């Protein structure tokens, strides 16, 4: 015999169990707007967690155009924890290749974050994009 409180789809805590959630948003990239030939550039990738539990061992990756940036096209760093309702930042120090351009070219940087959600499933955020310029910044004498 079912009682009123035994109905499916109803109940009050602690009978109702909701899984912990990790809600990482699309990463935000900030940094140098103009890449100069042979010079260093720093970019920070901020990851925000709107979930109700911390995300641990979050893999933050930044993809760069091989044509202009030295090293691997995809670089990754692990952020130990992104607290519930908080942010974490991964910094990437890059160095531009030597190049000569008659006019500035656009280049795109792309960031993602991989993590495990509250149910143990592997997830990857939507990609955060950033547009910079490579090349001339004005006349030189």
Short mmCIF file of N, CA, C and O in Angstrom, two decimals:
data_model
loop_
_atom_site.label_atom_id
_atom_site.label_comp_id
_atom_site.label_asym_id
_atom_site.label_seq_id
_atom_site.Cartn_x
_atom_site.Cartn_y
_atom_site.Cartn_z
N UNK A 1 0.84 -1.17 0.00
CA UNK A 1 0.00 0.00 0.00
C UNK A 1 0.89 1.24 0.00
O UNK A 1 1.81 1.35 0.78
N UNK A 2 0.60 2.17 -0.92
CA UNK A 2 1.36 3.41 -1.00
C UNK A 2 0.72 4.46 -0.12
O UNK A 2 -0.49 4.62 -0.10
N UNK A 3 1.55 5.16 0.58
CA UNK A 3 1.09 6.28 1.37
C UNK A 3 1.34 7.56 0.58
O UNK A 3 2.07 7.56 -0.42
N UNK A 4 0.79 8.67 0.99
CA UNK A 4 0.93 9.94 0.27
C UNK A 4 2.39 10.33 0.08
O UNK A 4 2.78 10.81 -0.97
N UNK A 5 3.24 10.10 1.07
CA UNK A 5 4.65 10.50 0.96
C UNK A 5 5.47 9.51 0.14
O UNK A 5 6.64 9.75 -0.14
N UNK A 6 4.88 8.39 -0.30
CA UNK A 6 5.59 7.40 -1.10
C UNK A 6 5.42 7.61 -2.60
O UNK A 6 5.95 6.84 -3.38
N UNK A 7 4.70 8.61 -3.02
CA UNK A 7 4.47 8.83 -4.45
C UNK A 7 5.78 9.09 -5.17
O UNK A 7 6.66 9.77 -4.68
N UNK A 8 5.83 8.57 -6.36
CA UNK A 8 7.02 8.77 -7.18
C UNK A 8 7.08 10.23 -7.61
O UNK A 8 6.10 10.81 -8.02
N UNK A 9 8.27 10.80 -7.55
CA UNK A 9 8.46 12.17 -8.01
C UNK A 9 8.24 13.22 -6.93
O UNK A 9 8.39 14.39 -7.17
N UNK A 10 7.90 12.79 -5.74
CA UNK A 10 7.74 13.75 -4.66
C UNK A 10 8.61 13.31 -3.50
O UNK A 10 9.15 12.22 -3.48
N UNK A 11 8.68 14.12 -2.52
CA UNK A 11 9.46 13.78 -1.34
C UNK A 11 10.19 15.01 -0.85
O UNK A 11 10.27 16.02 -1.53
N UNK A 12 10.68 14.91 0.33
CA UNK A 12 11.44 16.00 0.91
C UNK A 12 12.78 15.48 1.37
O UNK A 12 12.93 14.30 1.66
N UNK A 13 13.78 16.35 1.40
CA UNK A 13 15.10 15.93 1.86
C UNK A 13 14.98 15.36 3.27
O UNK A 13 14.13 15.82 4.02
N UNK A 14 15.69 14.39 3.69
CA UNK A 14 16.83 13.79 3.00
C UNK A 14 16.46 12.65 2.05
O UNK A 14 17.34 12.00 1.52
N UNK A 15 15.17 12.40 1.82
CA UNK A 15 14.77 11.31 0.94
C UNK A 15 15.13 11.57 -0.52
O UNK A 15 15.34 10.65 -1.29
N UNK A 16 15.16 12.85 -0.92
CA UNK A 16 15.51 13.20 -2.29
C UNK A 16 17.02 13.41 -2.36
O UNK A 16 17.57 14.20 -1.62
N UNK A 17 17.64 12.72 -3.26
CA UNK A 17 19.09 12.84 -3.41
C UNK A 17 19.38 13.51 -4.75
O UNK A 17 18.92 13.05 -5.78
N UNK A 18 20.12 14.59 -4.70
CA UNK A 18 20.54 15.24 -5.94
C UNK A 18 22.05 15.12 -6.03
O UNK A 18 22.75 15.34 -5.04
N UNK A 19 22.57 14.77 -7.19
CA UNK A 19 24.01 14.62 -7.30
C UNK A 19 24.71 15.97 -7.24
O UNK A 19 24.13 17.00 -7.57
N UNK A 20 25.95 15.95 -6.76
CA UNK A 20 26.77 17.16 -6.76
C UNK A 20 27.00 17.55 -8.21
O UNK A 20 27.16 16.70 -9.08
N UNK A 21 27.03 18.84 -8.46
CA UNK A 21 27.25 19.28 -9.83
C UNK A 21 28.49 20.15 -9.92
O UNK A 21 28.80 20.91 -9.02
N UNK A 22 29.19 19.99 -11.03
CA UNK A 22 30.30 20.85 -11.39
C UNK A 22 29.84 21.54 -12.66
O UNK A 22 29.43 20.88 -13.61
N UNK A 23 29.88 22.85 -12.67
CA UNK A 23 29.40 23.59 -13.85
C UNK A 23 30.45 24.55 -14.37
O UNK A 23 30.41 25.73 -14.08
N UNK A 24 31.42 24.03 -15.10
CA UNK A 24 32.46 24.90 -15.65
C UNK A 24 31.96 25.60 -16.90
O UNK A 24 31.44 24.96 -17.81
N UNK A 25 32.11 26.90 -16.92
CA UNK A 25 31.69 27.72 -18.06
C UNK A 25 32.80 27.78 -19.10
O UNK A 25 33.94 27.39 -18.84
N UNK A 26 32.46 28.29 -20.26
CA UNK A 26 33.43 28.48 -21.33
C UNK A 26 34.57 29.35 -20.79
O UNK A 26 34.32 30.40 -20.21
N UNK A 27 35.83 28.94 -20.97
CA UNK A 27 36.96 29.73 -20.46
C UNK A 27 37.05 31.11 -21.12
O UNK A 27 36.63 31.29 -22.26
N UNK A 28 37.61 32.05 -20.37
CA UNK A 28 37.81 33.41 -20.87
C UNK A 28 39.31 33.65 -20.98
O UNK A 28 40.06 33.42 -20.02
N UNK A 29 39.75 34.11 -22.16
CA UNK A 29 41.17 34.36 -22.41
C UNK A 29 41.42 35.86 -22.38
O UNK A 29 40.67 36.64 -22.96
N UNK A 30 42.49 36.26 -21.68
CA UNK A 30 42.92 37.66 -21.66
C UNK A 30 44.42 37.69 -21.91
O UNK A 30 45.13 36.78 -21.50
N UNK A 31 44.87 38.75 -22.56
CA UNK A 31 46.30 38.88 -22.77
C UNK A 31 46.64 39.86 -23.86
O UNK A 31 45.84 40.71 -24.24
N UNK A 32 47.85 39.72 -24.36
CA UNK A 32 48.41 40.61 -25.36
C UNK A 32 47.54 40.66 -26.61
O UNK A 32 47.17 39.62 -27.14
N UNK A 33 47.24 41.87 -27.08
CA UNK A 33 46.42 42.04 -28.29
C UNK A 33 47.26 41.98 -29.56
O UNK A 33 46.78 41.61 -30.60
N UNK A 34 48.55 42.38 -29.46
CA UNK A 34 49.41 42.38 -30.64
C UNK A 34 50.65 41.54 -30.38
O UNK A 34 51.37 41.77 -29.42
N UNK A 35 50.87 40.54 -31.22
CA UNK A 35 52.04 39.67 -31.13
C UNK A 35 53.13 40.29 -32.01
O UNK A 35 52.92 40.50 -33.20
N UNK A 36 54.29 40.54 -31.43
CA UNK A 36 55.40 41.12 -32.18
C UNK A 36 56.43 40.04 -32.49
O UNK A 36 56.66 39.14 -31.68
N UNK A 37 57.04 40.15 -33.64
CA UNK A 37 58.03 39.18 -34.10
C UNK A 37 59.11 38.93 -33.06
O UNK A 37 59.76 39.86 -32.58
N UNK A 38 59.28 37.66 -32.67
CA UNK A 38 60.33 37.26 -31.74
C UNK A 38 60.12 37.66 -30.29
O UNK A 38 60.99 37.43 -29.46
N UNK A 39 58.99 38.25 -29.94
CA UNK A 39 58.76 38.74 -28.57
C UNK A 39 57.88 37.79 -27.77
O UNK A 39 57.21 36.92 -28.31
N UNK A 40 57.90 37.99 -26.45
CA UNK A 40 57.09 37.18 -25.54
C UNK A 40 55.69 37.76 -25.42
O UNK A 40 55.49 38.96 -25.56
N UNK A 41 54.74 36.89 -25.13
CA UNK A 41 53.35 37.29 -24.89
C UNK A 41 52.78 36.37 -23.81
O UNK A 41 53.08 35.18 -23.79
N UNK A 42 52.00 36.94 -22.92
CA UNK A 42 51.40 36.15 -21.84
C UNK A 42 49.88 36.19 -21.97
O UNK A 42 49.29 37.24 -22.22
N UNK A 43 49.28 35.01 -21.78
CA UNK A 43 47.81 34.91 -21.82
C UNK A 43 47.35 34.18 -20.57
O UNK A 43 47.98 33.23 -20.12
N UNK A 44 46.24 34.65 -20.00
CA UNK A 44 45.64 33.97 -18.86
C UNK A 44 44.29 33.42 -19.30
O UNK A 44 43.56 34.06 -20.05
N UNK A 45 44.00 32.21 -18.83
CA UNK A 45 42.73 31.56 -19.13
C UNK A 45 42.00 31.37 -17.80
O UNK A 45 42.49 30.69 -16.90
N UNK A 46 40.83 32.03 -17.67
CA UNK A 46 40.05 31.95 -16.45
C UNK A 46 38.91 30.96 -16.64
O UNK A 46 38.17 31.02 -17.62
N UNK A 47 38.79 30.04 -15.67
CA UNK A 47 37.73 29.03 -15.68
C UNK A 47 36.83 29.29 -14.47
O UNK A 47 37.33 29.41 -13.35
N UNK A 48 35.52 29.40 -14.70
CA UNK A 48 34.54 29.66 -13.64
C UNK A 48 33.67 28.43 -13.41
O UNK A 48 33.28 27.76 -14.35
N UNK A 49 33.36 28.18 -12.14
CA UNK A 49 32.54 27.03 -11.75
C UNK A 49 31.25 27.51 -11.11
O UNK A 49 31.25 28.06 -10.02
N UNK A 50 30.11 27.30 -11.80
CA UNK A 50 28.82 27.71 -11.25
C UNK A 50 28.13 26.55 -10.52
O UNK A 50 27.00 26.70 -10.07
N UNK A 51 28.81 25.43 -10.40
CA UNK A 51 28.23 24.26 -9.73
C UNK A 51 28.23 24.38 -8.22
O UNK A 51 28.67 25.38 -7.66
N UNK A 52 27.74 23.33 -7.55
CA UNK A 52 27.68 23.35 -6.09
C UNK A 52 28.77 22.51 -5.44
O UNK A 52 28.76 22.30 -4.23
N UNK A 53 29.73 22.05 -6.24
CA UNK A 53 30.87 21.33 -5.68
C UNK A 53 32.12 21.71 -6.46
O UNK A 53 32.04 22.13 -7.62
N UNK A 54 33.26 21.58 -5.82
CA UNK A 54 34.52 21.96 -6.46
C UNK A 54 34.90 20.99 -7.58
O UNK A 54 34.60 19.81 -7.51
N UNK A 55 35.55 21.54 -8.59
CA UNK A 55 36.12 20.72 -9.66
C UNK A 55 37.59 20.54 -9.34
O UNK A 55 38.28 21.51 -9.02
N UNK A 56 38.08 19.32 -9.40
CA UNK A 56 39.48 19.06 -9.11
C UNK A 56 40.19 18.55 -10.35
O UNK A 56 39.59 17.96 -11.23
N UNK A 57 41.49 18.79 -10.39
CA UNK A 57 42.35 18.36 -11.51
C UNK A 57 41.76 18.75 -12.86
O UNK A 57 41.57 17.93 -13.74
N UNK A 58 41.48 20.04 -13.02
CA UNK A 58 40.90 20.56 -14.26
C UNK A 58 42.05 20.81 -15.25
O UNK A 58 42.99 21.52 -14.94
N UNK A 59 41.96 20.22 -16.43
CA UNK A 59 42.98 20.37 -17.46
C UNK A 59 42.58 21.53 -18.36
O UNK A 59 41.59 21.45 -19.08
N UNK A 60 43.34 22.62 -18.30
CA UNK A 60 43.08 23.81 -19.10
C UNK A 60 44.06 23.82 -20.27
O UNK A 60 45.27 23.72 -20.07
N UNK A 61 43.53 23.94 -21.49
CA UNK A 61 44.39 23.90 -22.68
C UNK A 61 44.21 25.17 -23.51
O UNK A 61 43.10 25.68 -23.65
N UNK A 62 45.33 25.66 -24.06
CA UNK A 62 45.34 26.82 -24.95
C UNK A 62 45.95 26.38 -26.27
O UNK A 62 47.07 25.87 -26.30
N UNK A 63 45.19 26.57 -27.35
CA UNK A 63 45.68 26.24 -28.69
C UNK A 63 46.06 27.54 -29.39
O UNK A 63 45.32 28.51 -29.36
N UNK A 64 47.25 27.52 -30.02
CA UNK A 64 47.78 28.70 -30.69
C UNK A 64 48.16 28.36 -32.13
O UNK A 64 48.42 27.21 -32.45
N UNK A 65 48.19 29.36 -33.01
CA UNK A 65 48.57 29.10 -34.40
C UNK A 65 50.08 28.83 -34.53
O UNK A 65 50.90 29.64 -34.11
N UNK A 66 50.41 27.68 -35.06
CA UNK A 66 51.80 27.25 -35.21
C UNK A 66 52.60 28.20 -36.10
O UNK A 66 53.81 28.33 -35.96
N UNK A 67 51.93 28.87 -37.00
CA UNK A 67 52.59 29.77 -37.94
C UNK A 67 53.30 30.93 -37.22
O UNK A 67 54.33 31.41 -37.67
N UNK A 68 52.73 31.40 -36.09
CA UNK A 68 53.27 32.57 -35.41
C UNK A 68 53.89 32.30 -34.04
O UNK A 68 54.69 33.10 -33.57
N UNK A 69 53.53 31.22 -33.38
CA UNK A 69 53.97 30.97 -32.01
C UNK A 69 54.89 29.75 -31.94
O UNK A 69 54.59 28.71 -32.51
N UNK A 70 56.02 29.90 -31.22
CA UNK A 70 56.96 28.80 -31.05
C UNK A 70 56.37 27.72 -30.14
O UNK A 70 55.54 28.00 -29.29
N UNK A 71 56.86 26.50 -30.29
CA UNK A 71 56.45 25.40 -29.43
C UNK A 71 55.22 24.68 -29.96
O UNK A 71 54.82 24.84 -31.10
N UNK A 72 54.64 23.89 -29.06
CA UNK A 72 53.46 23.10 -29.42
C UNK A 72 52.28 23.99 -29.73
O UNK A 72 52.11 25.04 -29.13
N UNK A 73 51.44 23.55 -30.64
CA UNK A 73 50.23 24.30 -30.98
C UNK A 73 49.22 24.24 -29.84
O UNK A 73 48.44 25.16 -29.64
N UNK A 74 49.24 23.14 -29.06
CA UNK A 74 48.32 22.99 -27.93
C UNK A 74 49.13 22.80 -26.66
O UNK A 74 49.93 21.88 -26.57
N UNK A 75 48.89 23.68 -25.70
CA UNK A 75 49.58 23.62 -24.41
C UNK A 75 48.53 23.42 -23.33
O UNK A 75 47.48 24.05 -23.38
N UNK A 76 48.84 22.59 -22.35
CA UNK A 76 47.87 22.32 -21.28
C UNK A 76 48.53 22.46 -19.91
O UNK A 76 49.71 22.15 -19.75
N UNK A 77 47.73 22.91 -18.95
CA UNK A 77 48.14 22.99 -17.56
C UNK A 77 46.99 22.44 -16.72
O UNK A 77 45.83 22.57 -17.09
N UNK A 78 47.33 21.85 -15.58
CA UNK A 78 46.31 21.33 -14.68
C UNK A 78 46.12 22.29 -13.52
O UNK A 78 47.08 22.67 -12.86
N UNK A 79 44.87 22.69 -13.30
CA UNK A 79 44.50 23.53 -12.17
C UNK A 79 44.02 22.58 -11.09
O UNK A 79 43.12 21.77 -11.35
N UNK A 80 44.61 22.64 -9.91
CA UNK A 80 44.28 21.70 -8.84
C UNK A 80 42.80 21.73 -8.47
O UNK A 80 42.14 20.69 -8.41
N UNK A 81 42.24 22.93 -8.24
CA UNK A 81 40.85 23.05 -7.81
C UNK A 81 40.21 24.31 -8.36
O UNK A 81 40.84 25.37 -8.37
N UNK A 82 38.96 24.18 -8.80
CA UNK A 82 38.12 25.34 -9.12
C UNK A 82 36.95 25.23 -8.15
O UNK A 82 36.09 24.37 -8.30
N UNK A 83 36.94 26.09 -7.13
CA UNK A 83 35.94 26.01 -6.07
C UNK A 83 34.53 26.25 -6.61
O UNK A 83 34.35 26.91 -7.63
N UNK A 84 33.54 25.69 -5.91
CA UNK A 84 32.14 25.93 -6.26
C UNK A 84 31.88 27.43 -6.17
O UNK A 84 32.20 28.06 -5.18
N UNK A 85 31.35 28.00 -7.24
CA UNK A 85 31.08 29.43 -7.28
C UNK A 85 32.33 30.28 -7.46
O UNK A 85 32.27 31.50 -7.37
N UNK A 86 33.47 29.65 -7.73
CA UNK A 86 34.73 30.39 -7.84
C UNK A 86 35.37 30.31 -9.21
O UNK A 86 34.81 29.75 -10.15
N UNK A 87 36.55 30.89 -9.29
CA UNK A 87 37.33 30.94 -10.53
C UNK A 87 38.74 30.41 -10.28
O UNK A 87 39.21 30.43 -9.15
N UNK A 88 39.39 30.00 -11.34
CA UNK A 88 40.81 29.64 -11.30
C UNK A 88 41.44 30.13 -12.60
O UNK A 88 40.77 30.21 -13.64
N UNK A 89 42.71 30.49 -12.52
CA UNK A 89 43.41 31.04 -13.68
C UNK A 89 44.65 30.20 -13.99
O UNK A 89 45.40 29.83 -13.10
N UNK A 90 44.82 29.90 -15.28
CA UNK A 90 46.04 29.25 -15.76
C UNK A 90 46.74 30.26 -16.66
O UNK A 90 46.11 30.85 -17.54
N UNK A 91 48.05 30.48 -16.43
CA UNK A 91 48.81 31.44 -17.25
C UNK A 91 49.70 30.70 -18.23
O UNK A 91 50.31 29.68 -17.89
N UNK A 92 49.74 31.23 -19.44
CA UNK A 92 50.56 30.65 -20.50
C UNK A 92 51.51 31.72 -21.03
O UNK A 92 51.07 32.78 -21.48
N UNK A 93 52.82 31.46 -20.93
CA UNK A 93 53.83 32.36 -21.45
C UNK A 93 54.27 31.83 -22.81
O UNK A 93 54.77 30.72 -22.91
N UNK A 94 54.07 32.64 -23.83
CA UNK A 94 54.37 32.24 -25.20
C UNK A 94 55.50 33.09 -25.76
O UNK A 94 55.78 34.17 -25.26
N UNK A 95 56.11 32.59 -26.84
CA UNK A 95 57.11 33.38 -27.56
C UNK A 95 56.80 33.28 -29.04
O UNK A 95 56.61 32.19 -29.58
N UNK A 96 56.75 34.44 -29.68
CA UNK A 96 56.46 34.49 -31.12
C UNK A 96 57.68 34.06 -31.93
O UNK A 96 58.82 34.27 -31.53
N UNK A 97 57.40 33.47 -33.07
CA UNK A 97 58.46 33.15 -34.03
C UNK A 97 58.90 34.46 -34.67
O UNK A 97 58.20 35.47 -34.60
N UNK A 98 60.05 34.44 -35.33
CA UNK A 98 60.48 35.59 -36.12
C UNK A 98 59.67 35.59 -37.41
O UNK A 98 59.60 34.57 -38.09
N UNK A 99 59.02 36.69 -37.70
CA UNK A 99 58.25 36.79 -38.93
C UNK A 99 58.31 38.21 -39.46
O UNK A 99 58.56 39.16 -38.73
N UNK A 100 58.09 38.34 -40.76
CA UNK A 100 58.01 39.65 -41.41
C UNK A 100 56.69 39.69 -42.17
O UNK A 100 56.42 38.81 -42.98
N UNK A 101 55.90 40.69 -41.88
CA UNK A 101 54.61 40.85 -42.55
C UNK A 101 54.49 42.29 -43.05
O UNK A 101 54.92 43.22 -42.37
N UNK A 102 53.91 42.46 -44.21
CA UNK A 102 53.70 43.81 -44.73
C UNK A 102 52.49 44.46 -44.05
O UNK A 102 52.40 45.67 -43.97
N UNK A 103 51.57 43.64 -43.56
CA UNK A 103 50.44 44.17 -42.78
C UNK A 103 50.06 43.15 -41.71
O UNK A 103 50.39 41.96 -41.82
N UNK A 104 49.39 43.61 -40.68
CA UNK A 104 49.03 42.75 -39.56
C UNK A 104 48.07 41.65 -39.99
O UNK A 104 47.22 41.85 -40.85
N UNK A 105 48.24 40.48 -39.43
CA UNK A 105 47.37 39.32 -39.69
C UNK A 105 46.65 38.97 -38.39
O UNK A 105 47.23 39.05 -37.31
N UNK A 106 45.40 38.55 -38.52
CA UNK A 106 44.66 38.09 -37.33
C UNK A 106 45.07 36.68 -36.99
O UNK A 106 45.33 35.87 -37.87
N UNK A 107 45.12 36.40 -35.70
CA UNK A 107 45.34 35.03 -35.26
C UNK A 107 44.39 34.73 -34.12
O UNK A 107 44.01 35.61 -33.38
N UNK A 108 43.96 33.48 -34.05
CA UNK A 108 42.98 33.08 -33.04
C UNK A 108 43.62 32.14 -32.03
O UNK A 108 44.36 31.24 -32.41
N UNK A 109 43.32 32.38 -30.77
CA UNK A 109 43.70 31.48 -29.69
C UNK A 109 42.41 30.85 -29.20
O UNK A 109 41.35 31.48 -29.20
N UNK A 110 42.52 29.59 -28.76
CA UNK A 110 41.34 28.82 -28.37
C UNK A 110 41.64 28.12 -27.05
O UNK A 110 42.69 27.49 -26.91
N UNK A 111 40.73 28.23 -26.07
CA UNK A 111 40.93 27.59 -24.77
C UNK A 111 39.75 26.69 -24.42
O UNK A 111 38.60 27.01 -24.70
N UNK A 112 40.06 25.54 -23.82
CA UNK A 112 39.05 24.62 -23.31
C UNK A 112 39.48 24.12 -21.93
O UNK A 112 40.65 24.24 -21.57
N UNK A 113 38.53 23.58 -21.19
CA UNK A 113 38.83 22.97 -19.89
C UNK A 113 38.16 21.60 -19.84
O UNK A 113 36.99 21.47 -20.19
N UNK A 114 38.92 20.58 -19.44
CA UNK A 114 38.38 19.22 -19.30
C UNK A 114 38.31 18.88 -17.81
O UNK A 114 39.22 19.20 -17.05
N UNK A 115 37.22 18.23 -17.43
CA UNK A 115 36.99 17.92 -16.03
C UNK A 115 36.07 16.72 -15.90
O UNK A 115 35.54 16.22 -16.89
N UNK A 116 35.84 16.28 -14.67
CA UNK A 116 34.91 15.20 -14.38
C UNK A 116 33.73 15.80 -13.62
O UNK A 116 33.93 16.50 -12.63
N UNK A 117 32.51 15.54 -14.11
CA UNK A 117 31.34 16.11 -13.43
C UNK A 117 30.98 15.31 -12.18
O UNK A 117 31.65 14.34 -11.85
N UNK A 118 29.93 15.74 -11.48
CA UNK A 118 29.54 15.11 -10.22
C UNK A 118 29.20 13.64 -10.32
O UNK A 118 29.30 12.89 -9.36
N UNK A 119 28.79 13.17 -11.51
CA UNK A 119 28.44 11.76 -11.68
C UNK A 119 29.63 10.93 -12.17
O UNK A 119 29.50 9.75 -12.42
N UNK A 120 30.79 11.58 -12.34
CA UNK A 120 31.99 10.85 -12.76
C UNK A 120 32.21 10.84 -14.27
O UNK A 120 33.14 10.22 -14.76
N UNK A 121 31.37 11.54 -15.02
CA UNK A 121 31.51 11.58 -16.49
C UNK A 121 32.54 12.63 -16.90
O UNK A 121 32.60 13.71 -16.33
N UNK A 122 33.35 12.29 -17.90
CA UNK A 122 34.34 13.23 -18.43
C UNK A 122 33.63 14.28 -19.29
O UNK A 122 32.78 13.94 -20.10
N UNK A 123 33.97 15.54 -19.09
CA UNK A 123 33.35 16.65 -19.82
C UNK A 123 34.43 17.60 -20.31
O UNK A 123 35.49 17.70 -19.71
N UNK A 124 34.11 18.32 -21.38
CA UNK A 124 34.97 19.39 -21.89
C UNK A 124 34.08 20.59 -22.14
O UNK A 124 33.00 20.47 -22.71
N UNK A 125 34.54 21.76 -21.73
CA UNK A 125 33.76 22.98 -21.92
C UNK A 125 33.72 23.38 -23.39
O UNK A 125 34.51 22.92 -24.20
N UNK A 126 32.82 24.29 -23.71
CA UNK A 126 32.83 24.92 -25.03
C UNK A 126 34.12 25.73 -25.12
O UNK A 126 34.70 26.12 -24.10
N UNK A 127 34.59 25.98 -26.32
CA UNK A 127 35.85 26.68 -26.50
C UNK A 127 35.69 28.19 -26.34
O UNK A 127 34.78 28.78 -26.90
N UNK A 128 36.61 28.78 -25.58
CA UNK A 128 36.69 30.22 -25.48
C UNK A 128 37.66 30.70 -26.56
O UNK A 128 38.72 30.10 -26.74
N UNK A 129 37.31 31.74 -27.30
CA UNK A 129 38.14 32.23 -28.40
C UNK A 129 38.67 33.62 -28.09
O UNK A 129 38.02 34.40 -27.39
N UNK A 130 39.84 33.93 -28.65
CA UNK A 130 40.47 35.23 -28.47
C UNK A 130 41.15 35.57 -29.78
O UNK A 130 41.84 34.73 -30.37
N UNK A 131 40.97 36.80 -30.26
CA UNK A 131 41.60 37.23 -31.50
C UNK A 131 42.68 38.25 -31.19
O UNK A 131 42.45 39.21 -30.45
N UNK A 132 43.87 38.02 -31.72
CA UNK A 132 44.99 38.94 -31.58
C UNK A 132 45.50 39.27 -32.98
O UNK A 132 45.02 38.73 -33.97
N UNK A 133 46.48 40.16 -33.05
CA UNK A 133 47.09 40.50 -34.33
C UNK A 133 48.56 40.13 -34.28
O UNK A 133 49.21 40.25 -33.24
N UNK A 134 49.09 39.72 -35.40
CA UNK A 134 50.52 39.48 -35.54
C UNK A 134 51.02 40.43 -36.61
O UNK A 134 50.41 40.57 -37.67
N UNK A 135 52.12 41.09 -36.33
CA UNK A 135 52.69 41.93 -37.37
C UNK A 135 52.90 43.35 -36.97
O UNK A 135 53.06 43.66 -35.79
N UNK A 136 52.90 44.20 -37.95
CA UNK A 136 53.27 45.59 -37.77
C UNK A 136 52.36 46.31 -36.79
O UNK A 136 51.16 46.12 -36.78
N UNK A 137 52.99 47.14 -35.97
CA UNK A 137 52.25 47.94 -35.00
C UNK A 137 52.38 49.42 -35.32
O UNK A 137 51.93 50.25 -34.58
N UNK A 138 53.02 49.74 -36.41
CA UNK A 138 53.21 51.14 -36.80
C UNK A 138 54.54 51.29 -37.51
O UNK A 138 55.31 50.34 -37.63
N UNK A 139 54.83 52.50 -37.95
CA UNK A 139 56.07 52.74 -38.69
C UNK A 139 57.26 52.77 -37.73
O UNK A 139 57.15 53.26 -36.61
N UNK A 140 58.38 52.26 -38.19
CA UNK A 140 59.62 52.33 -37.42
C UNK A 140 60.64 53.12 -38.23
O UNK A 140 60.61 53.12 -39.45
N UNK A 141 61.54 53.79 -37.55
CA UNK A 141 62.57 54.59 -38.24
C UNK A 141 63.90 53.89 -38.21
O UNK A 141 64.21 53.16 -37.35
#
